[in-house]
Coordinates of C-alpha atoms and ligand atoms in Angstrom, one line a residue:
M69 CA 0.1 -17.6 3.4
L70 CA 3.5 -16.8 1.9
D71 CA 4.5 -15.0 5.0
T72 CA 3.4 -17.9 7.2
A73 CA 5.2 -20.5 5.1
R74 CA 8.4 -18.5 5.0
K75 CA 8.3 -17.7 8.8
L76 CA 7.8 -21.4 9.5
I77 CA 10.8 -22.3 7.3
R78 CA 12.9 -19.6 9.1
D79 CA 11.9 -20.8 12.5
A80 CA 12.7 -24.5 11.7
G81 CA 15.9 -23.6 9.9
R82 CA 17.2 -21.5 12.8
K83 CA 16.5 -24.3 15.3
L84 CA 18.5 -26.6 13.1
G85 CA 21.4 -24.1 13.2
L86 CA 21.2 -23.0 9.6
S87 CA 22.7 -19.6 8.6
D88 CA 20.4 -16.9 7.2
K89 CA 22.1 -17.5 3.8
Q90 CA 21.2 -21.2 3.9
I91 CA 17.6 -20.3 4.9
D92 CA 17.3 -17.7 2.1
E93 CA 18.4 -20.5 -0.4
L94 CA 15.6 -22.7 0.9
I95 CA 13.0 -20.0 0.5
K96 CA 13.9 -18.6 -2.9
T97 CA 12.0 -19.9 -5.9
D98 CA 13.9 -21.5 -8.8
A99 CA 11.7 -19.9 -11.5
E100 CA 8.5 -17.9 -11.9
H101 CA 6.4 -17.7 -15.0
N102 CA 3.4 -15.5 -15.7
F103 CA 1.5 -14.6 -18.8
E104 CA -1.9 -13.4 -20.0
I105 CA -4.4 -15.8 -21.5
E106 CA -6.8 -14.2 -24.0
L107 CA -9.9 -16.2 -25.0
A108 CA -11.6 -16.0 -28.3
D109 CA -14.3 -13.8 -26.8
G110 CA -11.7 -11.2 -25.9
S111 CA -11.7 -11.9 -22.1
K112 CA -8.2 -11.9 -20.5
Y113 CA -6.8 -13.8 -17.4
H114 CA -3.5 -13.8 -15.6
A115 CA -1.8 -17.1 -15.5
Y116 CA 1.0 -18.3 -13.2
R117 CA 3.4 -21.1 -12.6
V118 CA 6.0 -21.0 -9.9
Q119 CA 8.8 -23.6 -9.7
H120 CA 10.2 -23.6 -6.2
S121 CA 12.6 -26.4 -6.0
N122 CA 13.6 -29.5 -8.1
K123 CA 16.4 -30.6 -5.8
R124 CA 14.7 -33.9 -5.1
G125 CA 13.0 -34.5 -8.5
P126 CA 10.8 -32.8 -11.1
Y127 CA 8.6 -29.9 -9.9
K128 CA 5.2 -31.2 -8.8
G129 CA 2.1 -29.2 -7.8
G130 CA -1.5 -28.4 -8.7
I131 CA -3.1 -25.8 -10.9
R132 CA -5.8 -23.7 -9.2
F133 CA -8.5 -21.8 -11.1
H134 CA -9.8 -19.1 -8.6
P135 CA -10.5 -15.4 -8.8
Q136 CA -8.1 -14.7 -5.9
V137 CA -5.1 -16.5 -7.4
D138 CA -2.1 -14.1 -7.4
Y139 CA 1.7 -14.4 -7.4
D140 CA 2.1 -14.6 -3.7
E141 CA -0.5 -17.3 -3.3
V142 CA 1.1 -19.4 -6.0
R143 CA 4.6 -18.8 -4.5
A144 CA 3.4 -19.9 -1.1
L145 CA 1.7 -23.1 -2.4
A146 CA 4.8 -23.9 -4.5
T147 CA 7.0 -23.5 -1.5
L148 CA 4.8 -25.7 0.6
M149 CA 4.9 -28.4 -2.1
S150 CA 8.7 -28.7 -2.0
F151 CA 8.5 -29.3 1.8
K152 CA 5.5 -31.6 1.4
T153 CA 7.2 -33.8 -1.2
A154 CA 10.3 -33.9 1.0
V155 CA 8.3 -34.9 4.2
A156 CA 6.4 -37.5 2.2
G157 CA 9.7 -39.0 1.0
I158 CA 9.0 -39.0 -2.7
P159 CA 11.5 -38.0 -5.3
M160 CA 9.7 -34.9 -6.5
G161 CA 10.1 -31.2 -6.0
G162 CA 7.7 -28.4 -5.6
G163 CA 5.7 -26.1 -7.9
K164 CA 2.3 -24.6 -8.2
G165 CA 0.2 -22.9 -10.9
G166 CA -3.0 -21.0 -11.2
V167 CA -5.2 -18.7 -13.2
A168 CA -7.1 -15.8 -11.7
V169 CA -10.5 -16.7 -13.0
D170 CA -13.9 -17.8 -11.8
P171 CA -14.3 -21.0 -13.8
K172 CA -18.0 -21.3 -12.8
A173 CA -18.6 -18.2 -14.9
L174 CA -17.1 -19.8 -18.1
S175 CA -18.9 -22.1 -20.6
K176 CA -17.5 -25.6 -21.0
E177 CA -15.9 -24.5 -24.4
A178 CA -14.3 -21.4 -22.7
L179 CA -12.9 -23.6 -19.9
E180 CA -11.3 -26.0 -22.4
E181 CA -9.8 -23.1 -24.3
L182 CA -8.4 -21.6 -21.1
S183 CA -7.0 -25.0 -20.1
R184 CA -5.3 -25.5 -23.4
K185 CA -3.9 -22.0 -23.6
Y186 CA -2.5 -22.4 -20.1
V187 CA -0.4 -25.3 -21.4
Q188 CA 0.6 -23.4 -24.6
G189 CA 2.0 -20.6 -22.4
L190 CA 4.0 -23.1 -20.4
K191 CA 5.0 -25.8 -22.9
D192 CA 8.7 -25.2 -22.6
H193 CA 8.8 -25.3 -18.8
I194 CA 6.7 -28.5 -18.1
G195 CA 7.0 -32.1 -19.0
P196 CA 7.4 -35.6 -17.4
D197 CA 10.9 -35.0 -16.2
K198 CA 10.7 -31.2 -15.7
D199 CA 7.5 -30.2 -14.0
V200 CA 4.4 -32.3 -13.6
P201 CA 1.2 -30.4 -12.7
A202 CA -1.9 -31.8 -11.2
P203 CA -5.4 -30.5 -10.2
D204 CA -6.1 -28.3 -7.3
V205 CA -9.1 -26.1 -6.3
N206 CA -11.6 -25.8 -9.1
T207 CA -9.6 -28.0 -11.5
N208 CA -10.4 -31.7 -12.1
A209 CA -9.7 -34.7 -14.3
Q210 CA -11.5 -33.3 -17.3
I211 CA -9.4 -30.1 -17.2
I212 CA -6.2 -32.2 -16.8
D213 CA -7.2 -34.4 -19.7
W214 CA -7.5 -31.4 -21.9
M215 CA -4.1 -30.2 -20.7
V216 CA -2.4 -33.5 -21.4
D217 CA -3.9 -33.6 -24.9
E218 CA -2.6 -30.1 -25.6
Y219 CA 0.8 -31.0 -24.2
E220 CA 0.9 -34.2 -26.4
N221 CA -0.1 -32.1 -29.5
L222 CA 2.7 -29.6 -28.8
S223 CA 5.5 -31.9 -27.7
G224 CA 4.7 -35.4 -29.2
D225 CA 5.1 -36.9 -25.7
Q226 CA 2.9 -40.0 -25.4
T227 CA 3.7 -41.2 -21.9
K228 CA 0.8 -39.4 -20.2
A229 CA 3.4 -38.7 -17.4
S230 CA 3.2 -34.9 -18.1
F231 CA 0.3 -34.3 -15.7
T232 CA -1.3 -36.3 -12.9
G233 CA -4.9 -36.4 -11.7
K234 CA -6.0 -37.6 -15.2
S235 CA -9.3 -39.5 -15.6
I236 CA -8.9 -43.3 -15.2
E237 CA -9.7 -43.8 -18.9
N238 CA -6.8 -41.4 -19.7
S239 CA -4.2 -43.2 -17.6
G240 CA -5.1 -41.7 -14.3
S241 CA -4.5 -43.7 -11.1
L242 CA -7.2 -45.5 -9.2
G243 CA -7.4 -44.1 -5.7
R244 CA -6.3 -40.6 -6.7
D245 CA -9.6 -38.9 -6.0
A246 CA -9.8 -40.1 -2.4
A247 CA -6.0 -40.0 -1.7
T248 CA -5.8 -36.6 0.1
G249 CA -8.8 -37.4 2.4
R250 CA -7.6 -41.0 2.9
G251 CA -4.1 -39.7 3.7
G252 CA -5.6 -37.4 6.4
V253 CA -7.3 -40.4 8.0
I254 CA -4.0 -42.3 8.1
V255 CA -2.0 -39.4 9.6
L256 CA -4.7 -38.7 12.2
R257 CA -4.9 -42.3 13.2
E258 CA -1.1 -42.5 13.6
I259 CA -1.0 -39.4 15.7
L260 CA -3.9 -40.5 17.8
N261 CA -2.1 -43.9 18.4
K262 CA 0.7 -41.9 19.9
S263 CA -1.4 -39.4 21.9
S264 CA -3.1 -39.5 25.2
I265 CA -6.5 -39.3 23.5
S266 CA -7.8 -42.9 23.4
G267 CA -11.1 -44.5 22.6
P268 CA -13.9 -42.9 20.5
I269 CA -13.4 -39.3 19.3
T270 CA -15.6 -36.6 18.0
Y271 CA -14.7 -34.4 15.1
A272 CA -16.0 -31.3 13.2
L273 CA -15.1 -30.8 9.6
Q274 CA -14.8 -27.5 7.7
G275 CA -15.1 -27.8 3.9
W276 CA -17.1 -30.5 2.3
G277 CA -15.2 -30.6 -1.0
N278 CA -12.9 -33.2 -2.5
V279 CA -10.6 -33.5 0.4
G280 CA -13.2 -33.1 3.2
S281 CA -15.8 -35.5 1.8
F282 CA -13.3 -38.3 1.2
F283 CA -11.8 -37.8 4.6
A284 CA -15.2 -38.2 6.2
L285 CA -16.2 -41.1 4.0
V286 CA -13.0 -43.1 4.6
A287 CA -13.1 -42.3 8.4
E288 CA -16.7 -43.5 8.6
K289 CA -15.7 -46.8 7.0
E290 CA -12.4 -47.4 8.7
H291 CA -13.0 -45.8 12.1
P292 CA -16.6 -46.1 13.1
D293 CA -15.6 -44.8 16.6
W294 CA -14.7 -41.4 15.1
K295 CA -18.0 -39.5 15.4
L296 CA -18.6 -36.7 12.9
V297 CA -20.7 -34.1 14.8
A298 CA -20.6 -31.1 12.5
A299 CA -19.7 -30.2 8.9
T300 CA -19.8 -27.0 6.8
D301 CA -19.3 -25.8 3.3
S302 CA -19.1 -22.2 2.2
S303 CA -22.8 -21.7 3.1
G304 CA -22.3 -22.8 6.7
G305 CA -23.5 -26.3 7.8
I306 CA -25.0 -28.5 10.5
Y307 CA -24.3 -29.8 14.0
D308 CA -25.7 -33.0 15.6
A309 CA -24.2 -34.2 18.9
G310 CA -25.6 -37.6 18.1
G311 CA -23.5 -37.9 15.0
L312 CA -23.9 -37.4 11.3
S313 CA -23.6 -39.9 8.5
A314 CA -20.9 -39.0 6.1
K315 CA -22.5 -41.1 3.4
A316 CA -25.8 -39.4 3.8
L317 CA -24.2 -35.9 3.7
D318 CA -22.2 -36.8 0.7
D319 CA -25.2 -38.2 -1.2
F320 CA -27.0 -35.0 -0.3
K321 CA -24.2 -32.7 -1.5
K322 CA -24.0 -34.6 -4.8
T323 CA -27.6 -33.5 -5.5
G324 CA -26.1 -30.0 -5.7
R325 CA -27.6 -28.7 -2.5
K326 CA -25.9 -26.8 0.4
L327 CA -25.2 -28.4 3.8
T328 CA -27.3 -25.8 5.5
E329 CA -30.3 -27.4 3.7
F330 CA -29.6 -30.9 5.2
T331 CA -32.7 -32.3 6.9
T332 CA -31.4 -33.2 10.4
G333 CA -29.2 -31.4 12.9
R334 CA -29.0 -27.8 14.0
K335 CA -27.8 -25.1 11.5
I336 CA -24.4 -23.5 12.3
D337 CA -22.1 -21.0 10.7
N338 CA -18.4 -21.4 10.2
D339 CA -17.5 -19.5 13.3
Q340 CA -19.6 -21.8 15.4
L341 CA -18.0 -24.8 13.8
L342 CA -14.6 -23.6 14.8
S343 CA -15.6 -23.2 18.4
L344 CA -17.3 -26.6 18.9
D345 CA -16.2 -28.7 21.9
V346 CA -14.8 -31.6 19.9
D347 CA -11.6 -33.7 20.0
V348 CA -10.5 -32.9 16.5
L349 CA -11.2 -30.0 14.2
A350 CA -10.5 -30.9 10.6
L351 CA -9.9 -27.9 8.3
A352 CA -10.5 -28.8 4.6
A353 CA -11.7 -25.5 3.0
L354 CA -9.2 -22.8 2.1
E355 CA -6.2 -21.0 3.6
N356 CA -6.2 -18.7 6.6
A357 CA -9.4 -20.2 8.2
V358 CA -7.8 -19.9 11.7
D359 CA -6.1 -16.6 12.6
E360 CA -5.3 -14.5 15.7
N361 CA -8.9 -13.3 15.8
N362 CA -10.8 -16.6 16.0
V363 CA -8.1 -19.0 17.4
G364 CA -9.2 -18.2 21.0
S365 CA -12.5 -19.8 20.5
I366 CA -11.1 -23.2 19.5
K367 CA -11.8 -25.9 22.0
A368 CA -10.6 -28.9 20.0
K369 CA -7.5 -30.8 21.3
I370 CA -6.2 -31.5 17.8
V371 CA -6.4 -29.3 14.6
L372 CA -5.9 -31.4 11.4
E373 CA -4.8 -29.2 8.5
L374 CA -6.3 -30.9 5.5
A375 CA -6.3 -27.7 3.4
N376 CA -3.2 -25.9 2.5
G377 CA -2.2 -23.1 4.9
P378 CA -5.5 -23.1 6.9
V379 CA -3.8 -21.7 10.0
T380 CA -2.0 -18.3 9.9
Y381 CA 1.4 -17.9 11.7
L382 CA -0.2 -15.9 14.5
G383 CA -3.0 -18.5 14.7
Y384 CA -0.4 -21.3 15.0
E385 CA 1.5 -19.5 17.8
A386 CA -1.8 -19.2 19.7
L387 CA -2.7 -22.8 19.1
N388 CA 0.7 -23.8 20.7
A389 CA 0.0 -21.5 23.6
Q390 CA -3.4 -23.1 24.0
K391 CA -1.7 -26.6 24.0
V392 CA -3.6 -27.6 20.9
T393 CA -1.8 -30.2 18.7
D394 CA -1.7 -28.8 15.2
I395 CA -1.1 -31.5 12.6
P396 CA 0.5 -29.6 9.7
D397 CA -0.7 -29.5 6.1
I398 CA 2.6 -30.7 4.6
L399 CA 2.0 -34.0 6.4
A400 CA -1.8 -34.2 6.8
N401 CA -2.7 -33.5 3.1
A402 CA 0.4 -35.2 1.5
G403 CA -1.7 -38.2 0.4
G404 CA -2.7 -36.4 -2.8
V405 CA 0.8 -35.7 -4.0
I406 CA 1.9 -39.2 -2.9
V407 CA -0.7 -40.8 -5.2
S408 CA 0.1 -38.3 -7.9
Y409 CA 3.6 -39.5 -7.7
L410 CA 2.4 -43.1 -7.9
E411 CA 0.3 -42.2 -11.0
W412 CA 3.5 -40.8 -12.6
V413 CA 5.4 -44.0 -11.7
Q414 CA 2.6 -46.1 -13.3
N415 CA 2.6 -43.9 -16.5
K416 CA 6.4 -44.1 -16.8
A417 CA 6.3 -47.9 -16.5
G418 CA 3.2 -48.3 -18.6
E419 CA 1.4 -50.0 -15.7
H420 CA -2.1 -49.8 -14.2
W421 CA -2.2 -50.7 -10.5
T422 CA -5.2 -51.9 -8.5
E423 CA -6.7 -49.5 -6.1
D424 CA -5.7 -51.8 -3.3
R425 CA -2.0 -51.6 -4.3
V426 CA -2.2 -47.8 -4.6
N427 CA -3.8 -47.6 -1.1
K428 CA -1.2 -49.9 0.4
E429 CA 1.7 -47.8 -1.1
L430 CA 0.0 -44.6 0.2
E431 CA -0.3 -46.2 3.7
K432 CA 3.4 -47.1 3.7
Y433 CA 4.6 -43.6 2.7
L434 CA 2.4 -41.8 5.2
K435 CA 3.0 -44.1 8.1
N436 CA 6.7 -43.6 7.6
A437 CA 6.4 -39.9 7.2
T438 CA 4.2 -39.5 10.3
R439 CA 6.6 -41.6 12.4
Q440 CA 9.6 -39.6 11.2
V441 CA 7.9 -36.2 11.9
Y442 CA 6.7 -37.5 15.3
E443 CA 10.2 -38.8 16.3
R444 CA 11.8 -35.5 15.3
S445 CA 9.3 -33.6 17.3
R446 CA 10.2 -35.7 20.4
K447 CA 13.9 -35.6 19.7
N448 CA 14.1 -31.8 19.1
Q449 CA 11.3 -30.8 21.5
L450 CA 9.3 -29.2 18.6
P451 CA 5.6 -29.0 17.9
L452 CA 4.6 -31.3 15.0
K453 CA 4.5 -28.4 12.5
E454 CA 8.1 -27.2 13.1
A455 CA 9.2 -30.8 13.3
A456 CA 7.7 -31.5 9.8
F457 CA 9.4 -28.4 8.4
A458 CA 12.7 -29.4 10.1
E459 CA 12.5 -32.9 8.7
A460 CA 11.9 -31.5 5.2
I461 CA 14.8 -29.0 5.5
V462 CA 17.2 -31.8 6.4
R463 CA 16.2 -33.7 3.3
L464 CA 16.3 -30.5 1.1
I465 CA 19.8 -29.5 2.1
S466 CA 21.4 -32.9 2.1
Ligands
LIG515 P1 -12.9 -28.1 -3.2 O1 -13.1 -26.9 -3.9 O2 -13.3 -29.5 -3.7 O3 -13.5 -28.0 -1.7 C1 -13.5 -26.9 -0.9 C2 -14.7 -26.9 0.0 O4 -14.5 -25.8 1.0 C3 -16.0 -26.6 -0.7 O5 -17.0 -27.5 -0.2 C4 -16.4 -25.2 -0.3 O6 -17.8 -25.0 -0.2 C5 -15.8 -25.2 1.1 N1 -15.5 -23.8 1.6 C6 -15.0 -22.7 1.0 N2 -14.9 -21.7 1.8 C7 -15.4 -22.2 3.0 C8 -15.6 -21.6 4.3 N3 -15.3 -20.3 4.5 N4 -16.1 -22.4 5.3 C9 -16.4 -23.7 5.1 N5 -16.2 -24.2 3.9 C10 -15.7 -23.5 2.9 O7 -11.3 -28.1 -2.9 P2 -10.4 -29.4 -2.4 O8 -9.7 -30.0 -3.6 O9 -11.2 -30.2 -1.4 O10 -9.3 -28.6 -1.6 C11 -9.5 -28.0 -0.3 C12 -8.1 -27.6 0.3 O11 -7.3 -28.8 0.3 C13 -7.4 -26.5 -0.5 O12 -6.7 -25.8 0.4 C14 -6.4 -27.4 -1.4 O13 -5.3 -26.6 -1.8 C15 -6.1 -28.4 -0.4 N6 -5.5 -29.7 -1.0 C16 -6.3 -30.3 -1.9 C17 -5.7 -31.5 -2.5 C18 -6.6 -32.3 -3.4 O14 -6.1 -33.5 -3.7 N7 -7.7 -31.9 -3.9 C19 -4.5 -32.0 -2.1 C20 -3.8 -31.2 -1.1 C21 -4.3 -30.1 -0.6

C-alpha cells in the first residue's frame, strides 16, 4: 500500500510539472514514533504513530488495532490521510497510528490497559492542536473514550478535542458512525450524475463492517433504485439477482452471524463477488483487495474505493486499461474524516450539533470535493484517482 500511495503521488506530481525534489518533500513523513507496550500480564506489542504532514492543520488520522499493523502500513495510511484531508478541503493534516495486536484475543481489561498505555507513549506528540487521532479498524468509541480520559489525566486538557470518534455521551458527534458510508453514497451519486450510467443501478459490496453496512443502509434509504445484489464479509457472502435488503442483512449481522449463513440468496466467495456483472463494485473491506491477478475478472463499470487502498497500483493501471472508472479512497471514504473534523469543531466551540446539521455540512464538503476532482479530471485529462491526488498536491504545496 505504501508503494501504491507513493507511486500515485509521483505520477500526479510529475503530471503537474513538479520536480523530483518537490515530490520527495510531499512523500516524506514529518515524524515517526514507535514504542513497545507491555501489559501487566507481561505480553508485549509494537505501537506506532506516523505524522505525515501538518501543513494544512493538526495531524489527523485513525488508530488501528490489527495483527498485521507495521511501519509501512501506518506510513501509507498517514500519507493517504494528508491527501484525503486536502481533497476534502478541511484544515487538518495527515497521520495514522496502530498497534500490532489481535484485540479479539484480549480481555476488556487488557484492551483498556493497552489503549491507555498507547496514549501514555504518545502524550507529548498528540493534542487538540497537534495531532488528533480517531478510530479505525478494530477500534471504536469505547476505546477512544478510554484514550481521551487518559489524555485528560496526563495533560489536564478538558476540551475533549484531543480525539474524535468519541461516544455521544462523551462529546462525540452525531452522525460520525455513519459518516464514511454516507459520504460514499454522496460521492457515488455525484459521479453517477455526471456519468453516462443513468437510471437504476446494481451494486455488489465487499466488507460488511462499519463503512460497508452504513453505505448500504444509507443507499437503501436515499436511493431505492440502487439494487444491492451481493455482499460479503471475511467469511464470503451471498448473491441474489432479485436484490437484497440492507436492513435485513444488517439486522442479521448484528446477531453475530456470518453473511454466508443468511437465509436467502446463493452463497458466493470473495473472488466470485469481484467478478459479478454489476454496475458498481464497492470495496469496503481492507487494502489490496484488487490486484493484477484478479483485476481481469472485474466486470463492473465503476469501482468505489470505500476502504483505504483496496486497489494496488498494478490493479489500478489494469482498471484504467479496462475502462473501469475507479473512484479513489481519498475521495470516496473522506466522509469519516470530515465528520471527525466537525466533531473537533464542535468540541472546540463547546457545541453539540443536530445530526441533520452534521449531515448537511458533510454533504456540502463532499459535493464540493467531488466537483473539484471531477473538473480537474476533465481539465487535465486524468482518471479520477490521479485527479484527486493532483487536486490534493496543489493544495499541499500552495
Ligand atoms: P470493519 O472492521 O468494521 O469492517 C471490515 C469488514 O470487512 C468486516 O465485515 C470484515 O469481515 C470484512 N472483511 C475483511 N476481510 C475481508 C475479505 N477478504 N473479503 C470480504 N470482507 C472482508 O472496518 P471499517 O471501519 O468498516 O473499515 C473498512 C475499511 O474502510 C478499512 O480500510 C478502513 O481503513 C477504511 N476506512 C474506515 C473509516 C471509518 O470511519 N471506519 C473511514 C475511512 C476509511
